[in-house]
Amino acid sequence: MGLFDKLAGWLGLKKKEVHVLCLGLDNSGKTTIINRLKPSNAQVQDIVPTIGFSIENFKTSGLSFTVFDMSGQGRYRNLWEHYFKEGQAIIFVIDSSDKLRMVVAKEELDTLLNHPDIKHKRIPILFFANKMDIRDALSSVKVSQLLCLENIKDKAWYICASDAVKGEGLQEGVDWLQDQIKAMKT
Amino acid sequence: DPVANLYTFTSCVALSDLHGDGDNKLVLGDLGTGLYNMKLKVYRGTGLVCENALIDLPTGVVAFLMDTSEPRTPALAVASGPYIYIYKNMRPYFKFTLPVLPVNALEEEVWHQAKEDKIDPLTLKEMLESLRDKSEVALSVKSLRYLLLDPNEMEGYVSLYKMQPIKRQTIITCMATLKKNMADEDAVCCLVIGTESGDMYILDPEAFTVQAKMALPSVPVYLDVTGQYDVEFRITVACRNGNIYILRRESRRPRYCVELGSQPVGLVRVNKNMVVGCAQDTLHCYTQKGKKLWTVFLPAAITTMAGMDHAAKGFQAVMVAMANSQVHVYRDKHLVNIILAQDVVTSLCFGRYGREDGTLIMTTKGGGLLIKILKRTAVFEEKDMSPGPPLAQSIRLNIPKKTKLYVDQTLRERESAVAMHRTFQTDLYRLRLMATRAYARVLEANLAPFSSSLSEPLKMNAVVQGIGPCFKLTLNLQNTSANQPSINLLIS
């Protein structure tokens, strides 16, 4: 199967490029998740809070992703909307152990979804309920309830629990995102 | 959280990065039920992290940096009674005791005599009483306690306590911090404390020695401190006698004094002005020199006040919690926001909590904990609150209408006015005559229920109560003179 995929990649000359926005509050684990998705030799050891934003690349079996890794600190959050136009998919990372700021995450998600650049585009959104390893973390069902994800009707979305330090759950989410993008293209 | 069981005040709430990991915690000095169960609680996120039992009621909780060593974990100072307990990493670290006050020399002499059994308890009591009445320096707790005792308990008390030295302690009423020599957020701070004896102490952050002492004419209850200790500072103190005093560097006595109409219930500094909440439901604003700028009248009594300082937005305001369970946010004198709480809010704190800058933490009278987060996109606009013409102006006056009957009547009056006047006057004469006759008849028969004669001014009335064959007859008799008793009267 892998061989067949690679063959298809070569036949298609090169992989399709997709622009993805990685959003979320500060300290939710966006940079760590993206770092985990990169090939093991390109991974960085220590991760520091992002300033402004950074551009990262990683490849999956069928697609090549260009990720805008945005800083989630309050003062940088108004930078997000400048990149909404380029985004073909969104990864929204939530710190599921931070019950207090779940309302802030919901607020940011609502402003994101109501933004004119996003509102009418049918782009897939992947939610990572991150930090599942922490003891008092909420389950992904609970997180989706608190964020009122069932109100999102016109976009394809998917939430998966993840632990970015160990890399658990990440592949599952990215596979879903890849399927969605492929389905959208065809 | 409506069942958090937190009973605290604004002075006992602090936000601080206790472990130096960028995650601010909430520290509350919980009063418990008032007599027992006093606890120091630390919240992180939505949950309680740890709690320490306190020995006495806390009067103030502040977090401050003691030294410049890394990592920058602030120490926590809890004032209760005459002591300040310093916690570091939530472990008891140091206990500071206030310096004792001078004792009256005569009092010391009297107790010295009692120690050598030269005087008996009763003369001791008399001497202490005479000391209390004339001396300027107040007596120690030991003597005051002795004065309260019954004579038969005195003997045992004297023999028990005569060996102990006399000391007079005072109690901390309020506590604040003052930056030592830098204005940074993570600069070393000095503690500023106000005591029941009307003194202000400034403590050194590391050695806990008194660096400066200032005297006030009254007991301080609310403190506000700006500036730096080594350069210039200003301490604004609201006192129990309803005055505000402003202390500065190099002055042992207050420089300016502002007299309020009533007791202050809160003191908040905004930029260079100070806002004072009064017990008369008013909010006054004064300049640093004590000039009054404005007054706002509030709809209910103030329960607590706190400042709101959002550095990223450059927004400074005053929050006022009121007895009608509302919290008003005032910028200058404009009301910019109203928060409705389910219960009366007793403590307010605004600042960085967790990783969120604009967090407002409130505790309610019923013990609940409310946390609100200011939206990133929030803007505070000054709505024009000055109302138009009052509502009463739009209500129509209640003037009765006139019908045809009235118009006909006026026509008749206009035609035969003379005859009407004459007839009415004759009737009036007759009425006066008959009234005088009847009055004379009543006086002769003594039928009037009151007499207004100067010698015996009396008023009497009779009430009959009950139905059936038995009645209860009550006679109310009252002397209506200013100062003349009536004696030897008989009811026949």
XYZ file of C-alpha atoms in Angstrom:
678
model
C 0.000 0.000 0.000
C 2.795 2.383 0.978
C 4.635 1.530 -2.212
C 1.529 2.174 -4.214
C 1.083 5.538 -2.539
C 4.655 6.508 -3.253
C 4.266 5.432 -6.827
C 1.166 7.543 -7.121
C 3.131 10.429 -5.649
C 5.871 10.077 -8.240
C 3.404 9.697 -11.036
C 1.650 12.863 -9.874
C 5.107 14.437 -10.116
C 4.829 15.995 -6.672
C 2.490 16.088 -3.730
C -0.207 18.663 -3.477
C 0.464 21.502 -1.082
C -2.097 22.543 1.515
C -1.981 25.556 3.780
C -3.131 24.879 7.294
C -3.616 27.317 10.161
C -2.779 26.058 13.615
C -4.684 28.064 16.215
C -5.358 27.851 19.923
C -4.739 29.662 23.173
C -1.275 30.120 24.562
C 0.191 27.114 26.337
C -2.197 24.690 24.618
C 0.541 22.834 22.747
C 0.357 23.956 19.115
C 4.087 24.038 18.470
C 4.558 20.687 20.209
C 1.891 19.041 18.060
C 3.428 20.340 14.835
C 6.872 19.350 16.018
C 5.566 15.822 16.608
C 4.192 15.611 13.080
C 7.528 16.362 11.496
C 9.916 13.528 10.572
C 11.902 12.378 13.579
C 15.235 13.751 12.356
C 13.791 17.252 11.934
C 12.209 17.415 15.370
C 13.348 20.101 17.786
C 14.196 19.100 21.312
C 13.061 22.035 23.381
C 10.076 24.135 22.520
C 9.748 27.783 23.527
C 6.667 29.999 23.351
C 6.101 31.161 19.790
C 6.479 34.856 19.105
C 4.355 36.173 16.284
C 4.129 33.073 14.094
C 6.341 30.545 12.352
C 5.932 28.519 9.184
C 6.518 24.777 9.333
C 6.272 22.005 6.749
C 5.445 18.366 7.172
C 4.362 15.616 4.828
C 1.845 12.867 5.186
C 1.299 9.954 2.864
C -0.629 11.934 0.300
C -0.187 15.610 0.993
C 2.414 18.169 1.904
C 1.240 20.536 4.621
C 2.438 24.065 5.166
C 1.438 25.069 8.650
C 1.220 28.580 9.995
C 2.000 28.044 13.630
C 0.476 31.106 15.281
C 1.253 32.393 18.732
C -1.687 32.113 21.071
C -0.813 34.838 23.510
C -3.513 37.461 23.961
C -1.554 40.259 22.358
C -0.771 38.226 19.219
C -4.253 36.838 18.685
C -5.322 39.654 16.384
C -2.609 38.459 13.970
C -4.673 35.344 13.336
C -7.189 36.944 11.035
C -4.518 38.111 8.604
C -3.916 34.496 7.613
C -7.517 33.363 7.408
C -7.559 33.891 3.607
C -4.723 31.459 2.928
C -5.993 28.747 5.231
C -7.463 25.675 3.565
C -7.873 23.863 6.849
C -7.706 24.746 10.507
C -6.194 22.878 13.401
C -7.565 24.196 16.698
C -5.703 23.035 19.771
C -7.355 23.074 23.197
C -5.695 22.519 26.549
C -8.213 20.102 28.014
C -6.736 20.400 31.500
C -7.423 24.145 31.630
C -11.065 24.253 32.618
C -10.899 27.925 33.505
C -10.002 29.130 30.041
C -12.383 26.895 28.159
C -14.677 29.931 27.872
C -11.850 31.935 26.365
C -11.228 29.183 23.829
C -14.923 29.144 22.970
C -14.917 32.905 22.572
C -11.936 32.753 20.209
C -13.514 29.926 18.242
C -16.733 31.885 17.845
C -14.962 34.976 16.559
C -12.972 32.729 14.220
C -16.073 31.068 12.813
C -17.913 34.358 12.400
C -15.059 35.991 10.549
C -16.119 36.849 6.965
C -13.146 34.972 5.448
C -14.047 31.774 7.285
C -17.807 31.935 7.577
C -18.735 30.920 4.047
C -15.777 28.727 3.183
C -16.367 25.040 3.717
C -13.013 24.243 5.238
C -12.414 21.303 7.566
C -11.571 22.013 11.200
C -9.617 19.551 13.281
C -9.771 19.970 17.072
C -7.114 18.490 19.291
C -8.195 18.063 22.910
C -4.589 18.135 23.982
C -2.807 17.243 27.216
C -4.823 14.089 27.763
C -2.034 12.732 29.948
C -2.717 15.261 32.716
C -4.751 13.782 35.540
C -7.671 16.208 35.730
C -8.042 16.633 31.964
C -11.509 16.668 30.431
C -12.527 14.019 27.911
C -12.911 15.004 24.275
C -16.698 14.593 24.547
C -16.788 16.994 27.480
C -14.594 19.481 25.628
C -16.820 19.400 22.566
C -19.820 20.022 24.823
C -18.170 22.980 26.528
C -17.165 24.483 23.186
C -20.658 23.833 21.716
C -19.136 22.121 18.709
C -22.495 20.616 17.732
C -23.531 24.111 16.636
C -21.073 24.016 13.766
C -23.316 22.825 10.936
C -21.754 23.999 7.678
C -18.205 22.744 8.174
C -16.694 19.343 8.561
C -15.127 19.021 11.995
C -13.536 16.328 14.045
C -12.254 16.270 17.598
C -9.664 13.863 18.818
C -7.964 13.513 22.137
C -4.206 13.758 21.951
C -1.068 13.790 23.975
C 1.440 15.824 22.031
C 4.404 14.935 24.203
C 4.061 11.229 23.438
C 2.437 11.806 20.054
C -0.698 9.825 20.831
C -3.797 10.602 18.802
C -2.053 12.911 16.380
C -1.931 10.484 13.460
C -5.628 9.764 13.737
C -6.442 13.468 13.449
C -4.119 14.145 10.573
C -5.453 11.142 8.642
C -8.949 12.549 8.971
C -7.768 15.965 7.818
C -6.065 14.441 4.795
C -9.189 12.526 3.804
C -11.276 15.653 4.090
C -8.925 17.717 1.955
C -8.767 14.992 -0.693
C -12.532 14.786 -0.726
C -12.771 18.521 -1.108
C -10.367 18.594 -4.055
C -12.195 16.009 -6.057
C -18.716 27.993 42.005
C -21.611 28.791 44.352
C -20.601 26.288 47.039
C -16.932 27.139 47.447
C -17.456 28.143 51.111
C -15.226 31.170 50.953
C -15.824 33.956 53.419
C -13.317 36.673 52.805
C -12.815 40.357 52.080
C -10.976 42.295 49.414
C -7.967 42.853 51.670
C -7.492 39.085 52.080
C -7.375 38.216 48.371
C -4.170 38.209 46.361
C -3.100 36.966 42.939
C 0.433 35.788 42.640
C 2.786 33.521 40.736
C 3.600 31.427 43.803
C 5.732 28.828 42.093
C 7.361 31.022 39.488
C 5.991 29.042 36.507
C 4.025 31.840 34.830
C 0.754 30.465 36.117
C -0.815 32.880 38.583
C -2.588 31.450 41.587
C -5.290 32.928 43.726
C -4.566 33.196 47.432
C -7.454 33.740 49.816
C -7.388 34.262 53.533
C -10.616 32.535 54.426
C -12.294 33.774 57.591
C -14.212 30.541 57.945
C -17.193 30.933 60.197
C -15.530 33.752 62.109
C -14.381 31.859 65.180
C -12.737 28.751 63.873
C -11.803 27.181 60.562
C -9.606 30.069 59.440
C -7.671 28.866 56.431
C -5.257 30.084 53.836
C -6.455 28.686 50.533
C -4.719 28.588 47.172
C -6.657 28.133 43.966
C -5.263 27.166 40.598
C -7.606 27.217 37.640
C -10.975 26.091 38.903
C -9.742 23.903 41.711
C -8.294 24.216 45.181
C -4.593 23.330 45.288
C -3.738 23.520 48.948
C -4.882 24.990 52.199
C -3.095 25.838 55.424
C -4.797 26.368 58.745
C -4.405 29.813 60.269
C -4.216 30.456 63.996
C -6.069 33.760 64.072
C -8.365 35.809 61.842
C -6.426 37.149 58.862
C -6.679 40.908 58.311
C -4.586 41.148 55.188
C -2.932 38.898 52.626
C -0.303 40.186 50.212
C 2.266 38.547 47.986
C 5.633 40.200 47.582
C 9.150 39.466 46.426
C 11.648 39.329 49.242
C 14.932 39.210 47.397
C 16.428 39.129 43.922
C 17.383 35.456 43.974
C 16.223 33.176 41.177
C 13.678 31.718 40.660
C 11.433 34.603 41.485
C 8.990 32.961 43.834
C 7.121 35.555 45.827
C 6.539 35.193 49.523
C 3.114 35.436 51.007
C 2.489 37.631 54.022
C -0.582 37.005 56.139
C -1.317 39.534 58.855
C -3.279 38.318 61.819
C -3.300 39.735 65.307
C 0.065 41.279 66.181
C 1.957 38.914 63.889
C 2.795 38.616 60.223
C 3.249 35.080 59.027
C 5.463 34.772 55.984
C 4.953 31.745 53.756
C 7.323 30.649 51.023
C 6.315 27.869 48.637
C 3.278 27.488 50.897
C 5.473 26.532 53.834
C 5.635 28.615 57.023
C 8.885 30.526 56.761
C 9.004 33.361 59.266
C 6.904 35.013 61.920
C 7.270 38.718 62.456
C 6.024 40.277 65.680
C 5.209 43.943 65.980
C 7.468 45.930 68.301
C 5.885 46.291 71.740
C 4.596 49.654 72.832
C 5.883 51.556 75.874
C 4.188 50.747 79.173
C 3.124 53.365 81.652
C 5.820 53.713 84.353
C 3.292 53.998 87.165
C 1.508 50.875 86.016
C 4.766 48.991 86.031
C 5.442 50.245 89.538
C 2.044 49.095 90.777
C 2.461 45.628 89.369
C 5.966 45.446 90.814
C 4.527 46.074 94.225
C 1.900 43.431 93.696
C 4.618 40.984 92.789
C 6.261 41.465 96.146
C 2.878 41.059 97.867
C 2.949 44.604 99.213
C -0.568 45.508 98.187
C -3.777 43.506 98.221
C -5.910 43.031 95.110
C -8.490 45.676 95.994
C -6.009 48.544 96.349
C -4.369 47.314 93.143
C -7.667 47.689 91.401
C -8.221 51.180 92.788
C -4.773 52.340 91.745
C -5.171 50.932 88.247
C -8.538 52.627 87.918
C -7.134 55.996 88.882
C -4.286 55.437 86.413
C -6.733 54.645 83.645
C -8.707 57.812 84.230
C -5.846 60.297 84.093
C -2.920 58.837 82.171
C -2.218 59.422 78.480
C -0.598 56.086 77.770
C -3.201 53.357 77.713
C -2.987 50.403 80.067
C -1.781 46.989 79.000
C -4.109 44.121 78.220
C -3.172 42.489 81.524
C -4.351 45.436 83.624
C -7.492 45.977 81.581
C -8.399 42.347 81.977
C -7.811 42.632 85.699
C -10.186 45.583 86.008
C -12.991 43.528 84.501
C -12.759 40.715 87.057
C -15.010 40.033 90.046
C -13.395 40.627 93.469
C -13.365 36.928 94.340
C -11.478 35.994 91.168
C -8.843 38.680 91.673
C -6.689 36.804 94.148
C -6.075 33.910 91.812
C -5.445 36.174 88.831
C -2.793 38.211 90.635
C -0.943 35.185 91.894
C -1.064 33.629 88.443
C 0.080 36.574 86.351
C 2.211 38.727 88.654
C 5.360 36.981 87.525
C 4.833 37.767 83.863
C 6.334 40.974 82.519
C 3.905 43.623 81.337
C 3.852 44.248 77.634
C 1.502 46.221 75.494
C 0.917 44.867 72.035
C -1.037 46.244 69.174
C -2.852 44.630 66.301
C -2.391 44.968 62.567
C -5.408 46.468 60.831
C -4.184 46.759 57.262
C -1.238 45.811 55.125
C 0.119 46.825 51.708
C 3.335 46.629 49.735
C 5.723 49.324 48.557
C 8.385 48.871 45.897
C 11.839 49.310 47.288
C 13.865 50.942 44.561
C 12.536 49.824 41.191
C 9.156 50.318 39.593
C 9.248 46.970 37.751
C 6.638 44.351 38.208
C 9.143 41.966 39.786
C 10.894 44.417 42.049
C 11.598 43.816 45.701
C 8.836 45.135 47.926
C 8.653 46.493 51.457
C 5.670 45.761 53.637
C 3.631 48.684 54.909
C 1.426 47.974 57.891
C -1.052 50.030 59.843
C -1.783 49.163 63.461
C -4.582 49.592 65.949
C -2.450 52.074 67.907
C -2.474 54.480 64.948
C 1.066 53.841 63.761
C 2.377 52.967 60.332
C 5.430 50.770 60.000
C 7.508 50.174 56.893
C 9.411 46.901 57.075
C 12.576 45.868 55.358
C 11.847 43.014 52.922
C 14.689 40.696 53.896
C 15.598 41.376 57.492
C 12.109 42.267 58.740
C 13.277 45.218 60.730
C 11.303 48.420 61.018
C 12.675 50.927 58.528
C 10.335 53.787 59.190
C 7.584 54.569 61.621
C 4.901 57.163 61.200
C 2.163 58.305 63.520
C -1.444 58.924 62.611
C -4.117 60.606 64.680
C -6.529 57.715 64.209
C -6.694 53.996 63.462
C -5.943 53.240 59.799
C -8.314 50.902 57.997
C -7.533 51.233 54.290
C -4.130 51.765 52.774
C -2.930 52.731 49.356
C 0.729 53.032 48.487
C 2.500 54.420 45.422
C 6.069 55.217 44.544
C 9.307 53.673 45.720
C 10.769 53.585 49.174
C 14.200 54.874 48.270
C 13.003 57.648 45.978
C 9.643 59.062 46.898
C 6.450 57.494 48.079
C 3.003 58.451 49.088
C 0.804 56.510 51.460
C -2.864 57.313 51.440
C -4.632 56.117 54.539
C -8.331 56.074 55.253
C -8.933 56.112 58.979
C -11.685 55.060 61.305
C -12.503 58.668 62.235
C -13.642 59.315 58.663
C -10.556 61.211 57.524
C -8.007 60.482 54.843
C -4.392 61.250 55.517
C -1.601 61.455 52.980
C 1.891 60.576 54.154
C 5.068 61.220 52.205
C 8.720 60.405 52.462
C 10.603 62.265 55.167
C 7.450 63.210 57.035
C 6.513 61.529 60.265
C 3.162 63.259 60.400
C 0.523 63.391 57.650
C 0.943 66.225 55.179
C -2.603 66.535 53.946
C -5.894 65.592 55.475
C -9.239 65.167 53.772
C -12.368 65.047 55.874
C -15.163 62.852 54.581
C -18.761 63.244 55.589
C -18.947 59.651 56.768
C -16.893 56.522 57.320
C -14.817 55.333 54.361
C -15.647 51.834 53.123
C -13.058 51.584 50.391
C -10.051 53.371 48.972
C -8.727 52.930 45.440
C -6.144 54.929 43.581
C -6.623 55.533 39.855
C -3.730 57.194 38.045
C -3.009 60.168 40.262
C -6.350 60.500 41.946
C -7.895 58.538 44.715
C -11.461 57.334 44.806
C -13.106 56.878 48.172
C -16.358 55.081 48.829
C -18.370 56.436 51.740
C -20.957 54.832 53.972
C -23.519 57.288 52.566
C -23.556 55.411 49.212
C -21.349 57.969 47.523
C -18.103 57.777 45.633
C -15.752 60.754 45.960
C -12.654 61.483 43.971
C -9.790 63.510 45.389
C -6.473 64.630 43.930
C -3.173 63.807 45.580
C -3.278 67.064 47.453
C -6.754 66.482 48.763
C -8.825 68.548 46.377
C -12.232 67.151 45.577
C -12.881 66.477 41.899
C -16.239 64.776 41.664
C -18.896 62.787 43.485
C -21.090 59.977 42.200
C -24.238 58.877 44.005
C -24.849 55.145 44.001
C -28.168 53.281 44.099
C -27.241 51.053 47.065
C -24.765 50.657 49.897
C -21.179 49.820 48.982
C -19.927 46.441 50.159
C -16.443 46.560 48.738
C -14.260 48.362 46.221
C -11.234 47.444 44.153
C -9.152 48.869 41.380
C -9.108 47.494 37.860
C -5.883 48.002 35.967
C -5.533 46.417 32.551
C -2.018 47.306 31.488
C -2.292 45.957 27.926
C -5.266 48.172 27.172
C -4.114 51.039 29.353
C -7.425 50.891 31.103
C -7.844 51.888 34.714
C -11.148 51.879 36.504
C -12.764 51.435 39.870
C -15.039 48.522 40.644
C -17.690 49.021 43.279
C -19.685 46.086 44.624
C -22.996 47.023 46.125
C -25.580 45.554 48.461
C -28.010 45.035 45.558
C -25.548 42.407 44.247
C -24.389 44.535 41.349
C -20.821 45.444 40.537
C -20.375 48.778 38.812
C -17.255 49.692 36.880
C -16.436 53.379 36.850
C -13.892 55.096 34.680
C -13.453 58.586 36.028
C -17.017 59.392 36.862
C -18.573 57.485 33.999
C -20.267 54.179 34.559
C -18.898 51.871 31.875
C -20.215 48.477 32.872
C -22.540 46.713 35.297
C -22.007 43.093 36.295
C -24.904 41.258 37.876
C -23.974 38.631 40.435
C -26.340 36.091 41.957
C -25.447 37.212 45.472
C -23.944 40.196 47.278
C -20.265 40.427 46.401
C -17.933 40.823 49.376
C -14.537 40.734 47.746
C -13.191 41.762 44.373
C -9.863 41.186 42.725
C -8.814 41.975 39.165
C -5.599 40.844 37.591
C -3.724 38.022 35.942
C -5.033 34.647 37.018
C -3.807 31.454 35.453
C -2.561 32.595 32.068
C -5.279 35.132 31.428
C -4.593 38.822 31.975
C -8.018 40.292 32.510
C -9.616 38.106 35.119
C -12.053 39.342 37.715
C -12.479 37.212 40.809
C -15.392 37.785 43.134
C -16.526 36.008 46.251
C -20.066 36.368 47.470
C -21.700 36.684 50.852
C -22.984 33.114 50.618
C -19.444 31.816 50.146
C -19.474 31.392 46.367
C -16.574 32.042 44.038
C -17.184 33.773 40.701
C -14.529 34.106 38.036
C -15.063 36.306 34.995
C -12.662 36.748 32.121
C -12.526 39.974 30.175
C -12.868 39.384 26.434
C -9.948 40.265 24.233
C -12.222 42.255 21.996
C -13.996 44.105 24.814
C -14.116 47.866 24.597
C -15.310 50.104 27.360
C -17.140 53.064 26.020
C -18.447 55.907 28.052
C -22.122 55.871 27.526
C -23.798 59.176 28.074
C -25.504 58.454 31.337
C -26.945 61.951 31.850
C -30.671 61.405 31.477
C -32.979 63.778 29.590
C -35.861 65.647 31.233
C -37.262 63.695 34.165
C -40.061 61.243 33.539
C -42.539 63.259 35.630
C -42.727 65.961 32.985
C -44.480 63.727 30.533
C -47.318 62.898 32.972
C -50.454 65.014 32.398
C -51.741 67.075 35.292
C -54.925 65.769 36.798
C -57.298 68.707 36.121
C -61.025 67.883 36.420
C -63.273 68.552 33.427
C -66.276 70.910 33.535
C -69.645 70.036 32.125
C -72.663 72.021 30.900
C -74.147 71.959 34.400
C -71.268 74.084 35.655
C -71.647 76.627 32.867
C -75.411 76.987 33.527
C -74.687 77.469 37.216
C -72.214 80.312 36.511
C -74.789 81.956 34.231
C -77.368 81.894 36.996
C -74.864 83.333 39.462
C -74.082 86.177 37.078
C -77.771 87.127 36.716
C -78.867 87.071 40.370
C -75.645 87.649 42.294
C -77.044 90.279 44.677
C -79.988 88.163 45.865
C -77.758 85.119 46.415
C -75.302 87.095 48.517
C -78.036 88.589 50.730
C -79.803 85.285 51.382
C -76.534 83.562 52.243
C -75.523 86.303 54.724
C -78.888 86.093 56.578
C -78.577 82.317 56.803
C -75.045 82.690 58.192
C -76.315 85.048 60.950
C -78.930 82.477 61.960
C -76.342 79.654 61.972
C -74.003 81.600 64.281
C -76.830 82.349 66.689
C -77.901 78.711 66.898
C -74.313 77.468 67.367
C -73.722 79.877 70.266
C -76.950 78.817 71.930
C -76.101 75.125 71.697
C -72.553 75.696 73.027
C -73.885 77.628 76.050
C -76.270 74.783 76.762
C -73.440 72.209 76.704
C -71.286 74.307 79.052
C -74.115 74.614 81.530
C -74.728 70.852 81.569
C -70.950 69.931 81.581
C -71.356 67.616 78.615
C -68.105 68.384 76.721
C -65.493 65.540 76.973
C -62.616 67.980 77.533
C -62.063 71.025 79.613
C -59.654 73.723 78.611
C -59.776 75.806 81.706
C -56.331 76.780 82.953
C -56.775 75.238 86.367
C -57.874 71.758 85.199
C -56.878 70.983 81.594
C -58.255 67.500 80.954
C -59.268 65.309 78.042
C -61.452 62.265 78.365
C -63.156 59.803 76.062
C -64.996 56.574 76.644
C -64.852 53.455 74.467
C -67.297 50.558 74.658
C -66.005 47.159 73.579
C -67.738 43.821 73.176
C -71.198 42.520 72.282
C -73.697 40.623 74.349
C -74.909 41.279 77.847
C -71.395 42.197 79.162
C -69.564 45.260 77.926
C -66.185 46.619 78.668
C -66.122 50.372 79.155
C -62.704 52.015 78.941
C -62.255 55.596 79.976
C -59.164 57.319 78.607
C -58.284 60.264 80.781
C -55.382 62.556 79.900
C -53.983 65.682 81.428
C -53.075 68.055 78.575
C -51.255 70.748 80.551
C -47.515 71.287 80.133
C -46.528 70.921 83.779
C -49.539 70.821 86.056
C -50.581 67.606 87.739
C -54.276 67.175 88.515
C -54.884 65.667 91.887
C -57.875 64.480 93.812
C -60.238 63.908 90.949
C -63.273 61.711 91.168
C -65.150 59.940 88.385
C -68.825 59.775 89.151
